[in-house]
PDB file of C-alpha atoms in Angstrom:
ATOM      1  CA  UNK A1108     -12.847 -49.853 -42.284  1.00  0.00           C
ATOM      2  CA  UNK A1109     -15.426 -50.299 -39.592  1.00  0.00           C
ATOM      3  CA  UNK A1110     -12.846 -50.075 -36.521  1.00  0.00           C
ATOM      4  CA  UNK A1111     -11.771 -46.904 -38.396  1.00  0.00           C
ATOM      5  CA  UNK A1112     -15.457 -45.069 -38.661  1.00  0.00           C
ATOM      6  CA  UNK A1113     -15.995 -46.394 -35.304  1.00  0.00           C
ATOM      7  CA  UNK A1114     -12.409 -44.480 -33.944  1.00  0.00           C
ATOM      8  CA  UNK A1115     -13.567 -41.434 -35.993  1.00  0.00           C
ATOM      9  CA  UNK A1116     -16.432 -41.436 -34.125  1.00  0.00           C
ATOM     10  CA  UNK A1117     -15.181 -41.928 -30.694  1.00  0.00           C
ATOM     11  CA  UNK A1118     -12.850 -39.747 -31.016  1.00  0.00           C
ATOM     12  CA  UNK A1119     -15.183 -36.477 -30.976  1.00  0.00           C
ATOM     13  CA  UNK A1120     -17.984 -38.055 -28.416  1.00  0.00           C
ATOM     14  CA  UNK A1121     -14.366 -38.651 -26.258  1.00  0.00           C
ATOM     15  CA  UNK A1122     -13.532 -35.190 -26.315  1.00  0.00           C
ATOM     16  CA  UNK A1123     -16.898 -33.368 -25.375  1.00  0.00           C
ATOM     17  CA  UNK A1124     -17.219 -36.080 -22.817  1.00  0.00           C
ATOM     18  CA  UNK A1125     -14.538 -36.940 -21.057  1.00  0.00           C
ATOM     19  CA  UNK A1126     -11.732 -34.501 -19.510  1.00  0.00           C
ATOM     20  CA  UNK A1127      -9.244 -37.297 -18.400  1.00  0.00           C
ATOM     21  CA  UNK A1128      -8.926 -38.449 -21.887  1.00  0.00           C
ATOM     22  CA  UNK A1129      -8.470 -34.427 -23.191  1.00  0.00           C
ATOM     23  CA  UNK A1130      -6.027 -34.194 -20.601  1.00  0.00           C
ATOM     24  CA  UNK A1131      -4.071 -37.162 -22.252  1.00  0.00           C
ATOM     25  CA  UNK A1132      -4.618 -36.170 -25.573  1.00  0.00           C
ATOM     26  CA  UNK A1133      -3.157 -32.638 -25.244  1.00  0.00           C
ATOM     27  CA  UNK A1134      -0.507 -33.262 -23.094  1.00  0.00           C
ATOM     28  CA  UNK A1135      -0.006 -36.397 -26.213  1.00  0.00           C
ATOM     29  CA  UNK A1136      -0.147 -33.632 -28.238  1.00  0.00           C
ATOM     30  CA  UNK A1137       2.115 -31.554 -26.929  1.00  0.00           C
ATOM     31  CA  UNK A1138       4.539 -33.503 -26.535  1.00  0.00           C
ATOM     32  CA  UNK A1139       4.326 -35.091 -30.628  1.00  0.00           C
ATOM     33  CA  UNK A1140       4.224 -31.380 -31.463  1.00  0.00           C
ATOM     34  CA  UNK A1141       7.388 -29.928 -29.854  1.00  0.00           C
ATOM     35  CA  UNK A1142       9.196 -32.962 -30.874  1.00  0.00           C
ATOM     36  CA  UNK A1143       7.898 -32.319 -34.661  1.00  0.00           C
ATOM     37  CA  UNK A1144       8.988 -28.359 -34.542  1.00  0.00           C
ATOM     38  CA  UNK A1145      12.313 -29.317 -33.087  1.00  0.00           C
ATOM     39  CA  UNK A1146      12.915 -32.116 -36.070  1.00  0.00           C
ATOM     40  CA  UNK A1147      11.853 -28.739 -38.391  1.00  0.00           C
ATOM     41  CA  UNK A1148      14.253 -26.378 -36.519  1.00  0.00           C
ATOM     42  CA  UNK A1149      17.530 -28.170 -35.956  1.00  0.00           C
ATOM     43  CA  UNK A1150      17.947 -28.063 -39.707  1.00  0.00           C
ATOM     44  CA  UNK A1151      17.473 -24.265 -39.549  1.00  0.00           C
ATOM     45  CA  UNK A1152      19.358 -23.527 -36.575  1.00  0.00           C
ATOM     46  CA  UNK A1153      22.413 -25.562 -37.883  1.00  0.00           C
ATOM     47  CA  UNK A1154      22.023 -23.660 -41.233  1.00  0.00           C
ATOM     48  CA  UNK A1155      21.799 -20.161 -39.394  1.00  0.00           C
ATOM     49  CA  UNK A1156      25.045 -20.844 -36.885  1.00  0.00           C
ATOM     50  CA  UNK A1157      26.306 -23.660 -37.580  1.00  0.00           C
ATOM     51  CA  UNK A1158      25.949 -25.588 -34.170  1.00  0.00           C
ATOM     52  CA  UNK A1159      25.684 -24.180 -30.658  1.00  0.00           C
ATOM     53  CA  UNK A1160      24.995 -20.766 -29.996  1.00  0.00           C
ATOM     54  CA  UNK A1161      22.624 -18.658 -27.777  1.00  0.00           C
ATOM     55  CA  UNK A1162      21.279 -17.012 -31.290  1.00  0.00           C
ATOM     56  CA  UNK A1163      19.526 -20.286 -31.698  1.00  0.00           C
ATOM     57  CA  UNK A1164      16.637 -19.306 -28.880  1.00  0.00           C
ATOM     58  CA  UNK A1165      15.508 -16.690 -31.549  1.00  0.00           C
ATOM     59  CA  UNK A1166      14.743 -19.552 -33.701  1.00  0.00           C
ATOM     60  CA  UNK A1167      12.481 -21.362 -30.765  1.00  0.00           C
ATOM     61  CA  UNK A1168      10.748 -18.372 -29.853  1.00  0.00           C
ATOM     62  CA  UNK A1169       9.426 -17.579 -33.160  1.00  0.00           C
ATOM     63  CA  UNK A1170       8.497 -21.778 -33.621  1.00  0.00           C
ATOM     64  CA  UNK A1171       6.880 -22.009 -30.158  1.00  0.00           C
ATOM     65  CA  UNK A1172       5.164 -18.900 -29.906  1.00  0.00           C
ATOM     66  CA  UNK A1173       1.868 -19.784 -31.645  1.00  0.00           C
ATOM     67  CA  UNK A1174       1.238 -22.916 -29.340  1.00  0.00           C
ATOM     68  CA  UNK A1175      -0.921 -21.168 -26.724  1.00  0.00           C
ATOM     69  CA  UNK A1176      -3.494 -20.690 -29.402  1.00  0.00           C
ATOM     70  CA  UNK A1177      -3.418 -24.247 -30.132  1.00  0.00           C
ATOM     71  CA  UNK A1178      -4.415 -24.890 -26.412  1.00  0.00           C
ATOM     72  CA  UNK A1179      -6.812 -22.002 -26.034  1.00  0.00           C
ATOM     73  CA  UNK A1180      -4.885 -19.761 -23.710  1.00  0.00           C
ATOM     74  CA  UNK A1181      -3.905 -16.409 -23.608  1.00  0.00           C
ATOM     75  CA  UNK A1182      -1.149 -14.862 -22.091  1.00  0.00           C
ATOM     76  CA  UNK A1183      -1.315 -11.263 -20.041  1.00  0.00           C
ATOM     77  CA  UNK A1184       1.956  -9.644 -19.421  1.00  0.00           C
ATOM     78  CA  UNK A1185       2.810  -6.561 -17.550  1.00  0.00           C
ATOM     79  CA  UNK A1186       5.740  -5.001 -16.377  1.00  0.00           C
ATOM     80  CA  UNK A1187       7.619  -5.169 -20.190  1.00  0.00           C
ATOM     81  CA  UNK A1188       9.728  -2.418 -19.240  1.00  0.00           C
ATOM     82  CA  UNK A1189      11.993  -4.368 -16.571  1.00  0.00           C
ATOM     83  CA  UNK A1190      13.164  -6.697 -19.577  1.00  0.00           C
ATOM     84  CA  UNK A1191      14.836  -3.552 -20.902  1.00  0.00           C
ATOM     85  CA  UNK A1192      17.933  -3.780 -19.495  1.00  0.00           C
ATOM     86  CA  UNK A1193      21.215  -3.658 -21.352  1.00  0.00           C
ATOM     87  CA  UNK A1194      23.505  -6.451 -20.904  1.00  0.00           C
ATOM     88  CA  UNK A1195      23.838  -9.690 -18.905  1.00  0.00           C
ATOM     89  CA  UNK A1196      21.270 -10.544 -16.350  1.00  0.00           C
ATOM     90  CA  UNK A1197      19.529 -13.450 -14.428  1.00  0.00           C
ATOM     91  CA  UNK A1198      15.755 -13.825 -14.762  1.00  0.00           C
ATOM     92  CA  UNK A1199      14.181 -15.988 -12.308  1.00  0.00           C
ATOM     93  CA  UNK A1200      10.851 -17.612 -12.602  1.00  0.00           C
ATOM     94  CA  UNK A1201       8.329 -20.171 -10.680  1.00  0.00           C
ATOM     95  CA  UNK A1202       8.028 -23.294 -12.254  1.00  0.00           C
ATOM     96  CA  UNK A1203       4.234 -24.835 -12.323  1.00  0.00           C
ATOM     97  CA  UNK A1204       4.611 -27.973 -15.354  1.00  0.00           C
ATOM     98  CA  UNK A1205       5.633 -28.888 -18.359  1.00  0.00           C
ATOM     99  CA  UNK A1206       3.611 -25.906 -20.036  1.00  0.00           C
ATOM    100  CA  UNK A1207       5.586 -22.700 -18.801  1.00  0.00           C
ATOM    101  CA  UNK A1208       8.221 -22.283 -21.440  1.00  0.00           C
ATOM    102  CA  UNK A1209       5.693 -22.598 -24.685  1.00  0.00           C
ATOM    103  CA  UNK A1210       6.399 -21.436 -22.819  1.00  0.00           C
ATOM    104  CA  UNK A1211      10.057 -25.007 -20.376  1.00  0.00           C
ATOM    105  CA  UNK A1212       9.544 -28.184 -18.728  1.00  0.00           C
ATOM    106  CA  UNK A1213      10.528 -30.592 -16.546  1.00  0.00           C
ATOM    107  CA  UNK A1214      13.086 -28.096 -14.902  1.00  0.00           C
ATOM    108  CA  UNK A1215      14.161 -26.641 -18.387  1.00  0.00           C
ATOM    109  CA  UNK A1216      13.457 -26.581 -21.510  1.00  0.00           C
ATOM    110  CA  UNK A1217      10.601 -28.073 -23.431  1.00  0.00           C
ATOM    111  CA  UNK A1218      10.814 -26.045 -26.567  1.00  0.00           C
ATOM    112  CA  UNK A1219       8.996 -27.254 -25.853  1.00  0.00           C
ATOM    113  CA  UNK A1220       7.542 -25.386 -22.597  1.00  0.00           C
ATOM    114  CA  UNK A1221       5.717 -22.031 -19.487  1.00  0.00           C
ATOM    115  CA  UNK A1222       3.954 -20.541 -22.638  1.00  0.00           C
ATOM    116  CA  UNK A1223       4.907 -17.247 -21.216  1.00  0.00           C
ATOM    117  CA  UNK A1224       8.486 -17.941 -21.323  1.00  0.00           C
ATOM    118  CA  UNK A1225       8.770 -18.183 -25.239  1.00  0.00           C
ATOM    119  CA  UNK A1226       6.360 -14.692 -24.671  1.00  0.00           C
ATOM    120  CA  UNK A1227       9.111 -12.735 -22.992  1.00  0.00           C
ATOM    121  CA  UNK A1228      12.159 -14.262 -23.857  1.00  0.00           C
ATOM    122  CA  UNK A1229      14.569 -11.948 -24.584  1.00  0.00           C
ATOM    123  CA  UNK A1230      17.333 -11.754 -27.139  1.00  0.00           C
ATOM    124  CA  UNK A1231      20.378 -13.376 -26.060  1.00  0.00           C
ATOM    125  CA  UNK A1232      19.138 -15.399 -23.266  1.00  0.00           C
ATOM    126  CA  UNK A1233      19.466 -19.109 -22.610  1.00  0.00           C
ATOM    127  CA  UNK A1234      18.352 -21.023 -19.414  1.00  0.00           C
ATOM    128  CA  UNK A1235      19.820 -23.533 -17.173  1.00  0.00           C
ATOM    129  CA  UNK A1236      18.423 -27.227 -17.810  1.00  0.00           C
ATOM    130  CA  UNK A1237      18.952 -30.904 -15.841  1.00  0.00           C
ATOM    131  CA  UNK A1238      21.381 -33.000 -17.473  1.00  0.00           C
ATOM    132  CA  UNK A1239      18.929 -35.623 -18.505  1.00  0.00           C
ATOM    133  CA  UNK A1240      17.338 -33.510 -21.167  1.00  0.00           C
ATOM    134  CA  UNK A1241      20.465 -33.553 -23.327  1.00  0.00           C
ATOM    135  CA  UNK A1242      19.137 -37.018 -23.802  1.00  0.00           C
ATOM    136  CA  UNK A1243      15.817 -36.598 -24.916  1.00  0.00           C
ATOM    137  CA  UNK A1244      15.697 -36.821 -28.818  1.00  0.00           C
ATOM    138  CA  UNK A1245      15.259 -34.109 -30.726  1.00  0.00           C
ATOM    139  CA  UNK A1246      14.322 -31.578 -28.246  1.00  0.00           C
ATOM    140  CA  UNK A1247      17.976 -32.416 -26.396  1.00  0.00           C
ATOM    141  CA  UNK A1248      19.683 -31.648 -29.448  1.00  0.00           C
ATOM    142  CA  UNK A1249      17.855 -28.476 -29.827  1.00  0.00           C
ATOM    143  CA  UNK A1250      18.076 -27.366 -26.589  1.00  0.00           C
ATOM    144  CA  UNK A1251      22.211 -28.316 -27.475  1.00  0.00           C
ATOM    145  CA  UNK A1252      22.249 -26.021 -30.023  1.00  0.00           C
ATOM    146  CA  UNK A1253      20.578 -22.788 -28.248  1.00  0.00           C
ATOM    147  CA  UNK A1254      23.612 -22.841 -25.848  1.00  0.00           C
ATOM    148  CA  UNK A1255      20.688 -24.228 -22.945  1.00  0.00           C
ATOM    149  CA  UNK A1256      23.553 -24.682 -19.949  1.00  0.00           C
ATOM    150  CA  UNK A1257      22.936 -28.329 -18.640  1.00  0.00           C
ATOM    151  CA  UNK A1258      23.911 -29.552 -14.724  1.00  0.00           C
ATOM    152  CA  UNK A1259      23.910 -32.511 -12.881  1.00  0.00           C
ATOM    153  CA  UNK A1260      21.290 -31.843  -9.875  1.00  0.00           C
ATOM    154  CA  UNK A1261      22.470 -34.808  -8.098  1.00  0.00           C
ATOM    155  CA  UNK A1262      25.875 -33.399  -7.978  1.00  0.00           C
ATOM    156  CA  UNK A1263      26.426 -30.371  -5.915  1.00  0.00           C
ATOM    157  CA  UNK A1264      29.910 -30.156  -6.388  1.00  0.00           C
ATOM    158  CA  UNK A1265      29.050 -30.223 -10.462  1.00  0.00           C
ATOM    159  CA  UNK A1266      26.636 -27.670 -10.160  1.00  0.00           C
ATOM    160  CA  UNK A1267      28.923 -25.464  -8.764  1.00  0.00           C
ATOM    161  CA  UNK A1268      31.203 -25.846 -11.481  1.00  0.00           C
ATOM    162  CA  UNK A1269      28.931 -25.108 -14.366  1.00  0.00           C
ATOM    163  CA  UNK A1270      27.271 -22.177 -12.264  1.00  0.00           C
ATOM    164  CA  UNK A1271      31.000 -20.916 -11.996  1.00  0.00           C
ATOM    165  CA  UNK A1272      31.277 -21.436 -16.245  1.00  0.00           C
ATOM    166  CA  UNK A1273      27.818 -19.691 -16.888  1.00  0.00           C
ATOM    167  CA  UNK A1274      28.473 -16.409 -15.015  1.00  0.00           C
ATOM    168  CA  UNK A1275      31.934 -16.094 -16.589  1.00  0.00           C
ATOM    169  CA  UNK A1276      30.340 -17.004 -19.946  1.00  0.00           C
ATOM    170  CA  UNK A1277      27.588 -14.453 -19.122  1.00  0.00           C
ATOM    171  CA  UNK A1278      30.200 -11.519 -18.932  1.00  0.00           C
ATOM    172  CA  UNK A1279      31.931 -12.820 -21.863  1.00  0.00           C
ATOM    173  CA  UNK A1280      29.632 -13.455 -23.954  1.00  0.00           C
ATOM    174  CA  UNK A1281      26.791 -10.813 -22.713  1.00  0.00           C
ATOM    175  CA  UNK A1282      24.105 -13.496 -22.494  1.00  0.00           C
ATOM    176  CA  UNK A1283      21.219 -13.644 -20.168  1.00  0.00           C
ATOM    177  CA  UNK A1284      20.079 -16.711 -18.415  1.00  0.00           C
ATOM    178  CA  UNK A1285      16.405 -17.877 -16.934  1.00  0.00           C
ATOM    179  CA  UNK A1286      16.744 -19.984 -14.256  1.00  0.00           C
ATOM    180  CA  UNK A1287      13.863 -21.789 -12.077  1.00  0.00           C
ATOM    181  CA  UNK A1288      15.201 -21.386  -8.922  1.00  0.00           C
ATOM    182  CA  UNK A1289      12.232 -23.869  -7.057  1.00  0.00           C
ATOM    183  CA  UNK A1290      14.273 -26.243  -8.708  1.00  0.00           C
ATOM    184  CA  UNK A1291      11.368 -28.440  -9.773  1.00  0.00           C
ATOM    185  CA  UNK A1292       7.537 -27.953 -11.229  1.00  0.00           C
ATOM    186  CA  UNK A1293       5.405 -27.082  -8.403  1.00  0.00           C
ATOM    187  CA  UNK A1294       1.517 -26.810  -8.696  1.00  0.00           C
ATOM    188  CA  UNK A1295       0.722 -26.881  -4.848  1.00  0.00           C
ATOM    189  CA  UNK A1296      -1.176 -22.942  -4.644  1.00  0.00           C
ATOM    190  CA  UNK A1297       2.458 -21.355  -3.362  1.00  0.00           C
ATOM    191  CA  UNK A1298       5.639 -21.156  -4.014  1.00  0.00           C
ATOM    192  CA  UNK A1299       8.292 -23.473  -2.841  1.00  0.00           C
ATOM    193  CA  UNK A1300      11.695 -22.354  -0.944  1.00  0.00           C
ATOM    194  CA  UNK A1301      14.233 -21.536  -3.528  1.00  0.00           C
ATOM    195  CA  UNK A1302      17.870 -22.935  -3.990  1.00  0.00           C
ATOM    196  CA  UNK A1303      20.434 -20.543  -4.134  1.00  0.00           C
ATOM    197  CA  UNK A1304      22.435 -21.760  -7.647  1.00  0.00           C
ATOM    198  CA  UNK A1305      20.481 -18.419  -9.154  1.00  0.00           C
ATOM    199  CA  UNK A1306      21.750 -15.938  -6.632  1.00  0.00           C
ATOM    200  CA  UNK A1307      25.056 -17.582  -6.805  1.00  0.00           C
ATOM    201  CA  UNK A1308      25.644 -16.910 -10.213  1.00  0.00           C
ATOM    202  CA  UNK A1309      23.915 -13.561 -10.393  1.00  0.00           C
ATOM    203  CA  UNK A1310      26.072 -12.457  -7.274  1.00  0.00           C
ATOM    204  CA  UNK A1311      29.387 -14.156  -9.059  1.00  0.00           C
ATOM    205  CA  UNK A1312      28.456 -12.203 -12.147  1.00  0.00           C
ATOM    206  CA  UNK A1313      27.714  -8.966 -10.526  1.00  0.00           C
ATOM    207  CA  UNK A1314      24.885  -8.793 -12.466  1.00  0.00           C
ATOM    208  CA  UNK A1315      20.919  -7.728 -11.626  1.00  0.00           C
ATOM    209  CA  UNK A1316      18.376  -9.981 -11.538  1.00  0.00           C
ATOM    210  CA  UNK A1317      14.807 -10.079 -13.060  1.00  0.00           C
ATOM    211  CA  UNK A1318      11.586 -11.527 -11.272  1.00  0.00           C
ATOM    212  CA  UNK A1319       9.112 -13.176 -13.358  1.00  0.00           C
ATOM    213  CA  UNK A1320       6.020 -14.563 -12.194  1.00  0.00           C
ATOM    214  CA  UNK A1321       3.593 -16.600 -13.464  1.00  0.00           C
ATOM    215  CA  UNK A1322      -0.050 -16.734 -11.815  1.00  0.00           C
ATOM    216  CA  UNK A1323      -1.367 -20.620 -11.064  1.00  0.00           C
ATOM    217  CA  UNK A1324      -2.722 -22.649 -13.325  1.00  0.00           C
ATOM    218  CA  UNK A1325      -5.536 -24.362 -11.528  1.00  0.00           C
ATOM    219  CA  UNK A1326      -7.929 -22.274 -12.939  1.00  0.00           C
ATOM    220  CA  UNK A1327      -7.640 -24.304 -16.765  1.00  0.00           C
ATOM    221  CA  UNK A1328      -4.866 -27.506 -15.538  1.00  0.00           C
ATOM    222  CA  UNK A1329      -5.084 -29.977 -12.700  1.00  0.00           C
ATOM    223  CA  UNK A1330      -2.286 -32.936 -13.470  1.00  0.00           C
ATOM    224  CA  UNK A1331      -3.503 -34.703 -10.552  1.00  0.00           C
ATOM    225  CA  UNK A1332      -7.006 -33.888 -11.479  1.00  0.00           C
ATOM    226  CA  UNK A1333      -6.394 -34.769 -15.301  1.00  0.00           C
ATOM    227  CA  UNK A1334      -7.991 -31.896 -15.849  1.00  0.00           C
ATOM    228  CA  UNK A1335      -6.987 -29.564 -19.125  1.00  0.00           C
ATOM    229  CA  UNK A1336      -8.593 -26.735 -20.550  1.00  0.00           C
ATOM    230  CA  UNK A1337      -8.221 -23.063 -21.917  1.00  0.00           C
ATOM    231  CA  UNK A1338      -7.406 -20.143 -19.672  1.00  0.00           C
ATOM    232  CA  UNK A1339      -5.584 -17.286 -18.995  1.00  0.00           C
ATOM    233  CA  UNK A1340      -1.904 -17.137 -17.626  1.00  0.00           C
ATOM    234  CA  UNK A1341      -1.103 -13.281 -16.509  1.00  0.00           C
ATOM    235  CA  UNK A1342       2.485 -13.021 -16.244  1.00  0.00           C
ATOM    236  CA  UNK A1343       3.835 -10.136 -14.225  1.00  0.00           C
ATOM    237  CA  UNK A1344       7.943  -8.496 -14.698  1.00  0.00           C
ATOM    238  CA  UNK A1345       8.702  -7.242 -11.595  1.00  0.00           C
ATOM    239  CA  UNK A1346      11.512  -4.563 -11.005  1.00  0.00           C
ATOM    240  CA  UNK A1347      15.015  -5.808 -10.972  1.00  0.00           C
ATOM    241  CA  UNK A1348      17.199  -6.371  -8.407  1.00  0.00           C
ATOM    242  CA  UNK A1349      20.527  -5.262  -8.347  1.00  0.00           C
ATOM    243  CA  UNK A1350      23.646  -7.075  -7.234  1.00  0.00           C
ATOM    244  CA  UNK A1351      26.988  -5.280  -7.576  1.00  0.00           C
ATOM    245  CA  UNK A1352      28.727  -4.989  -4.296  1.00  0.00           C
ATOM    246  CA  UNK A1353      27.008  -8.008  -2.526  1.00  0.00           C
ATOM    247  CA  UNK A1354      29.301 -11.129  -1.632  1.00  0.00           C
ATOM    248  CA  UNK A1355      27.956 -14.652  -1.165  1.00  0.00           C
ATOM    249  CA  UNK A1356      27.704 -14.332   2.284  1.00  0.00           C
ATOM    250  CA  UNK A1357      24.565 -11.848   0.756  1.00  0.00           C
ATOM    251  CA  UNK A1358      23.070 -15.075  -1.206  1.00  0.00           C
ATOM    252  CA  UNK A1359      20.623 -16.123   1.205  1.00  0.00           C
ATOM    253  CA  UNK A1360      18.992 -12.819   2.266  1.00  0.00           C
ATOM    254  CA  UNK A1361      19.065 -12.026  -1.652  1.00  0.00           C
ATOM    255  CA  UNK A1362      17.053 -15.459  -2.161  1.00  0.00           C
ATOM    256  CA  UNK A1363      14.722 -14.523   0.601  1.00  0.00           C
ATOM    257  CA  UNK A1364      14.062 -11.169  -0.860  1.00  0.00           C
ATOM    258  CA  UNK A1365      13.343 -12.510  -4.178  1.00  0.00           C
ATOM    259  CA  UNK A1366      11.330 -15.046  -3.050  1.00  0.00           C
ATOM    260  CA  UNK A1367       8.650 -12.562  -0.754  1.00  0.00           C
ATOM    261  CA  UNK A1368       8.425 -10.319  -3.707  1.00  0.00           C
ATOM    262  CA  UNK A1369       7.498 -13.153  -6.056  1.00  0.00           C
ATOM    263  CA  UNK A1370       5.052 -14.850  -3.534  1.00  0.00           C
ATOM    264  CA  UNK A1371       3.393 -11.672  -3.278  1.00  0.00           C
ATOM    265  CA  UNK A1372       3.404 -11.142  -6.752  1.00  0.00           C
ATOM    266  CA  UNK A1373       2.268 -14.943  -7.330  1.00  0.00           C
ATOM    267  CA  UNK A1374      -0.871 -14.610  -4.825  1.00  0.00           C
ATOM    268  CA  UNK A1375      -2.050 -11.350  -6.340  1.00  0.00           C
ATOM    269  CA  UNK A1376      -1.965 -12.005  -9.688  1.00  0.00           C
ATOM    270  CA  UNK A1377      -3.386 -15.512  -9.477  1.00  0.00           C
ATOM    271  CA  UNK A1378      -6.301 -14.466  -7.170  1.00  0.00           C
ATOM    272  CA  UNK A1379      -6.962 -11.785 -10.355  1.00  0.00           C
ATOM    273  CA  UNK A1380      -7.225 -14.353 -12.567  1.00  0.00           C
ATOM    274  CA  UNK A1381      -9.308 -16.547 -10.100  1.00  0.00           C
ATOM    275  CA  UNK A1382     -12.005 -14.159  -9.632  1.00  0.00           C
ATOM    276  CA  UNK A1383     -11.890 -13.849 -13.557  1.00  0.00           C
ATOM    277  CA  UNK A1384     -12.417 -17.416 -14.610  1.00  0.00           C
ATOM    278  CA  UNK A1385     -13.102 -19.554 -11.427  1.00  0.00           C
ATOM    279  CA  UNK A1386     -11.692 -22.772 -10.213  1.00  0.00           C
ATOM    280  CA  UNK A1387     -11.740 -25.614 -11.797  1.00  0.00           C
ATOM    281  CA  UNK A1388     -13.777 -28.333  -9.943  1.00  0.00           C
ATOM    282  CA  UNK A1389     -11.465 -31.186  -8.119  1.00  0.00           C
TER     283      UNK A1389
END
């Protein structure tokens, strides 16, 4: 009883003193959390469709949504109106941790994961996850069952094969699909270069894609740091891009376009909420 009152106590003097160990505990939390609200929505998903199907995401979004308050941040978004497009499209996205699709994670799908991709999501759109989270418990089978497209990074040749499947499943099925075209979480103040699989496919598809940009984090979480607290995330929809006509011999200046308009958008946006809320101290 006395280790217990003495835990109880620690606990609270933990928290108001140290930020490495609310960095742990959130992220602990986080994690514990999405893997409770998948447990609660596999049932319901299964119940609703009846196994895999893109319908499924609706289901996330409405579990996930409320996390953000849990962790003290609010989410800005502007530029609604370039979501309203009818029919298939590509939205592409940078990719800063395991918080943006609570937003994704570790190159998909935490339903997990950036906040402001459960914000947005639209109806009828899925993304494109690595392989590996197929595997991880109940958020893999989850992530199953919203139709999340998984690939095998480490296998170009496999990649190209599913990419091929997705944009004729896209037209088929009218779905839409968020991919992370850095191709890994990326906290470094920029953006890194971005692979081509999401130009590819939109190209392949004939089909426009969407910008979405997420300002930096630094301002409220440092993983290197260990450094966690609440903040603002604006979130801007840029204009879309069009594809029909364009070949792949298009793909890289379409990747290069995308990825100035983004930057720009990405410096702007995250120097806004900079001057709002200041730095966090390294």
């Amino acid at each position: 009883m006395d280790v217990a009152w003495m835990l109880l106590l620690l606990f609270p003097l933990l928290m108001w003193t140290s930020s490495t160990f609310v960095f742990y505990f959130k992220k602990f939390f986080y994690v514990a959390w999405m893997m409770f609200l998948a447990i609660l929505g596999i049932p319901v998903c299964l119940l609703k469709s009846g196994g895999r199907d893109v319908e499924n995401m609706r289901i996330i979004r409405s579990m996930v949504r409320h996390v953000k308050y849990l962790f003290g941040l609010r989410i800005e978004v502007s530029g609604w109106e370039h979501l309203q497009t009818e029919g298939p499209y590509v939205i592409i996205s940078n990719h800063q941790s395991s918080l943006d699709v609570l937003g994704r994670r570790r190159g998909s799908c935490h339903v997990t994961s950036e906040p402001g991709m459960m914000e947005i999501l639209p109806d009828r759109c899925t993304t494109i996850a690595k392989k590996e989270l197929v595997y991880a418990g109940t958020v893999g089978l989850i992530c199953w069952l919203a139709g999340i497209v998984f690939i095998n990074r480490k296998k170009t040749s496999d990649a190209k094969s599913v990419m091929a499947d997705a944009a004729k499943t896209m037209l088929d099925e009218q779905i839409r699909l968020w991919v992370f075209p850095e191709g890994t979480r990326n906290q470094n103040g920029d953006l890194l270069p971005f692979k081509k699989g999401a130009f590819h496919l939109a190209v392949q598809a004939q089909v426009p894609i969407v910008p979405v940009v997420f300002s930096s984090y630094s301002s409220f979480y440092l993983r290197k740091e260990k450094q966690f607290k609440s903040g603002v995330i604006r979130l801007r929809i840029l204009p879309k891009i069009e594809t029909k006509g364009l070949t792949s011999d298009d793909v890289s200046c379409l990747s290069d376009q995308s990825h100035s308009l983004m930057r720009t958008a990405f410096l702007e946006i995250s120097d806004l909420v900079a001057k709002s809320n200041g730095p966090l101290k390294h």
